[in-house]
Amino acid sequence: MAHWLMKSEPEEFSIDDLASRGREPWTGVRNYQARNFLRDAMRVGDGVFFYHSNCKVPGIVGIARVASQAYPDPTQFDPQSDYFDPRSPPEAPRWQVVDIAFERRLPRTIRLDELRRHAAALGDFPLLARGNRLSVLPVTQAQWNAILALA
DNA sequence: GCCAACGTTGGC
DNA sequence: GCCAACGTTGGC
């Protein structure tokens, strides 16, 4: 089973939002590399670190599960949506979502600065790479275990 | 709010 | 196919 880290701005969609909804389509991915992870590599049951980005204390705040295979992101066809993509052909949609199911909050936020301090132990971790902007990224089993042990 | 880093676009 | 311009991400 694979593991992932998915970023969300808490002002848009926080771990509390996921907790209250239970399950949610992960809409709005508009980066091809992230899309490819969703579409080609994610499987139902994969573990997800829920990461709060672009906020006061960025870090991992909870655990979720991949709850569906990938399917076309409905927001790409919705002119009212911020994620509307007029260049996505309906017969060959560009953007995909998976559903994400809430599992639990972590007892405390594992902050980005803390993850950086453990960078050596975590090995090659794209979240910590310079200038990283990818919003969906893979986490190895070893990284998953090491990060959970910090919580 | 600033700005470095990065991905995408489009002219050539 | 190159690459400058532009828009976005996201930490600080």
PDB file of N, CA and C (backbone and C1' of nucleotides) in Angstrom, chain A residues 31-33 87 94 130-133, chain B residues 1-2 4-10:
ATOM      1  N   ASN A  31      -2.110  20.603 -11.578  1.00  0.00           N
ATOM      2  CA  ASN A  31      -0.686  20.427 -11.867  1.00  0.00           C
ATOM      3  C   ASN A  31      -0.550  19.011 -12.415  1.00  0.00           C
ATOM      4  N   TYR A  32       0.161  18.864 -13.527  1.00  0.00           N
ATOM      5  CA  TYR A  32       0.162  17.577 -14.209  1.00  0.00           C
ATOM      6  C   TYR A  32       0.832  16.474 -13.410  1.00  0.00           C
ATOM      7  N   GLN A  33       1.906  16.835 -12.716  1.00  0.00           N
ATOM      8  CA  GLN A  33       2.605  15.811 -11.943  1.00  0.00           C
ATOM      9  C   GLN A  33       1.706  15.286 -10.811  1.00  0.00           C
ATOM     10  N   ARG A  87     -10.220  25.024 -21.196  1.00  0.00           N
ATOM     11  CA  ARG A  87      -9.445  24.296 -22.201  1.00  0.00           C
ATOM     12  C   ARG A  87      -9.456  22.794 -21.972  1.00  0.00           C
ATOM     13  N   ARG A  94      -8.960  16.782 -18.583  1.00  0.00           N
ATOM     14  CA  ARG A  94      -7.573  16.912 -18.157  1.00  0.00           C
ATOM     15  C   ARG A  94      -7.355  16.546 -16.703  1.00  0.00           C
ATOM     16  N   ARG A 130      13.975  22.059  -2.066  1.00  0.00           N
ATOM     17  CA  ARG A 130      13.988  23.499  -2.253  1.00  0.00           C
ATOM     18  C   ARG A 130      12.918  23.935  -3.257  1.00  0.00           C
ATOM     19  N   GLY A 131      12.155  24.912  -2.885  1.00  0.00           N
ATOM     20  CA  GLY A 131      11.174  25.472  -3.805  1.00  0.00           C
ATOM     21  C   GLY A 131      10.046  24.529  -4.176  1.00  0.00           C
ATOM     22  N   ASN A 132       9.856  23.487  -3.379  1.00  0.00           N
ATOM     23  CA  ASN A 132       8.823  22.512  -3.730  1.00  0.00           C
ATOM     24  C   ASN A 132       7.426  23.137  -3.714  1.00  0.00           C
ATOM     25  N   ARG A 133       6.651  22.822  -4.731  1.00  0.00           N
ATOM     26  CA  ARG A 133       5.293  23.372  -4.815  1.00  0.00           C
ATOM     27  C   ARG A 133       4.269  22.310  -5.106  1.00  0.00           C
TER      28      ARG A 133
ATOM     29  P    DG B   1      -1.815  42.895   2.661  1.00  0.00           P
ATOM     30  O5'  DG B   1      -0.380  43.166   2.085  1.00  0.00           O
ATOM     31  C5'  DG B   1       0.405  43.992   2.919  1.00  0.00           C
ATOM     32  C4'  DG B   1       1.834  43.651   2.679  1.00  0.00           C
ATOM     33  C3'  DG B   1       2.219  43.576   1.213  1.00  0.00           C
ATOM     34  O3'  DG B   1       3.532  44.105   1.146  1.00  0.00           O
ATOM     35  C1'  DG B   1       2.659  41.484   2.227  1.00  0.00           C
ATOM     36  P    DC B   2       4.271  44.374  -0.242  1.00  0.00           P
ATOM     37  O5'  DC B   2       5.413  43.285  -0.110  1.00  0.00           O
ATOM     38  C5'  DC B   2       6.259  43.305   1.041  1.00  0.00           C
ATOM     39  C4'  DC B   2       7.311  42.239   0.884  1.00  0.00           C
ATOM     40  C3'  DC B   2       7.882  42.143  -0.533  1.00  0.00           C
ATOM     41  O3'  DC B   2       9.285  42.062  -0.418  1.00  0.00           O
ATOM     42  C1'  DC B   2       7.015  40.033   0.145  1.00  0.00           C
ATOM     43  P    DA B   4      13.527  37.493  -4.255  1.00  0.00           P
ATOM     44  O5'  DA B   4      14.076  36.007  -4.160  1.00  0.00           O
ATOM     45  C5'  DA B   4      14.042  35.335  -2.910  1.00  0.00           C
ATOM     46  C4'  DA B   4      13.693  33.887  -3.131  1.00  0.00           C
ATOM     47  C3'  DA B   4      14.323  33.276  -4.378  1.00  0.00           C
ATOM     48  O3'  DA B   4      14.698  31.956  -4.036  1.00  0.00           O
ATOM     49  C1'  DA B   4      11.951  33.127  -4.529  1.00  0.00           C
ATOM     50  P    DA B   5      15.477  31.034  -5.040  1.00  0.00           P
ATOM     51  O5'  DA B   5      14.307  30.099  -5.575  1.00  0.00           O
ATOM     52  C5'  DA B   5      13.642  29.247  -4.663  1.00  0.00           C
ATOM     53  C4'  DA B   5      12.513  28.574  -5.401  1.00  0.00           C
ATOM     54  C3'  DA B   5      12.948  27.923  -6.719  1.00  0.00           C
ATOM     55  O3'  DA B   5      12.600  26.556  -6.641  1.00  0.00           O
ATOM     56  C1'  DA B   5      10.996  29.262  -7.020  1.00  0.00           C
ATOM     57  P    DC B   6      13.042  25.513  -7.688  1.00  0.00           P
ATOM     58  O5'  DC B   6      11.763  25.392  -8.617  1.00  0.00           O
ATOM     59  C5'  DC B   6      10.534  25.009  -7.999  1.00  0.00           C
ATOM     60  C4'  DC B   6       9.395  25.395  -8.886  1.00  0.00           C
ATOM     61  C3'  DC B   6       9.507  24.846 -10.306  1.00  0.00           C
ATOM     62  O3'  DC B   6       8.618  23.747 -10.405  1.00  0.00           O
ATOM     63  C1'  DC B   6       8.586  27.055 -10.214  1.00  0.00           C
ATOM     64  P    DG B   7       8.536  22.836 -11.713  1.00  0.00           P
ATOM     65  O5'  DG B   7       7.193  23.386 -12.368  1.00  0.00           O
ATOM     66  C5'  DG B   7       5.983  23.359 -11.621  1.00  0.00           C
ATOM     67  C4'  DG B   7       4.857  23.879 -12.480  1.00  0.00           C
ATOM     68  C3'  DG B   7       4.798  23.277 -13.881  1.00  0.00           C
ATOM     69  O3'  DG B   7       3.427  23.100 -14.207  1.00  0.00           O
ATOM     70  C1'  DG B   7       5.145  25.629 -14.040  1.00  0.00           C
ATOM     71  P    DT B   8       2.979  22.579 -15.650  1.00  0.00           P
ATOM     72  O5'  DT B   8       2.635  23.952 -16.375  1.00  0.00           O
ATOM     73  C5'  DT B   8       1.649  24.793 -15.803  1.00  0.00           C
ATOM     74  C4'  DT B   8       1.379  25.941 -16.741  1.00  0.00           C
ATOM     75  C3'  DT B   8       1.123  25.543 -18.195  1.00  0.00           C
ATOM     76  O3'  DT B   8      -0.059  26.212 -18.574  1.00  0.00           O
ATOM     77  C1'  DT B   8       2.827  27.202 -18.076  1.00  0.00           C
ATOM     78  P    DT B   9      -0.691  26.000 -20.032  1.00  0.00           P
ATOM     79  O5'  DT B   9      -0.288  27.334 -20.778  1.00  0.00           O
ATOM     80  C5'  DT B   9      -0.549  28.574 -20.149  1.00  0.00           C
ATOM     81  C4'  DT B   9       0.038  29.678 -21.007  1.00  0.00           C
ATOM     82  C3'  DT B   9      -0.246  29.525 -22.497  1.00  0.00           C
ATOM     83  O3'  DT B   9      -0.889  30.710 -22.925  1.00  0.00           O
ATOM     84  C1'  DT B   9       2.076  29.906 -22.102  1.00  0.00           C
ATOM     85  P    DG B  10      -1.577  30.806 -24.324  1.00  0.00           P
ATOM     86  O5'  DG B  10      -0.458  31.537 -25.187  1.00  0.00           O
ATOM     87  C5'  DG B  10       0.114  32.752 -24.715  1.00  0.00           C
ATOM     88  C4'  DG B  10       1.263  33.111 -25.629  1.00  0.00           C
ATOM     89  C3'  DG B  10       0.994  32.811 -27.111  1.00  0.00           C
ATOM     90  O3'  DG B  10       1.628  33.811 -27.873  1.00  0.00           O
ATOM     91  C1'  DG B  10       2.897  31.662 -26.436  1.00  0.00           C
TER      92       DG B  10
END
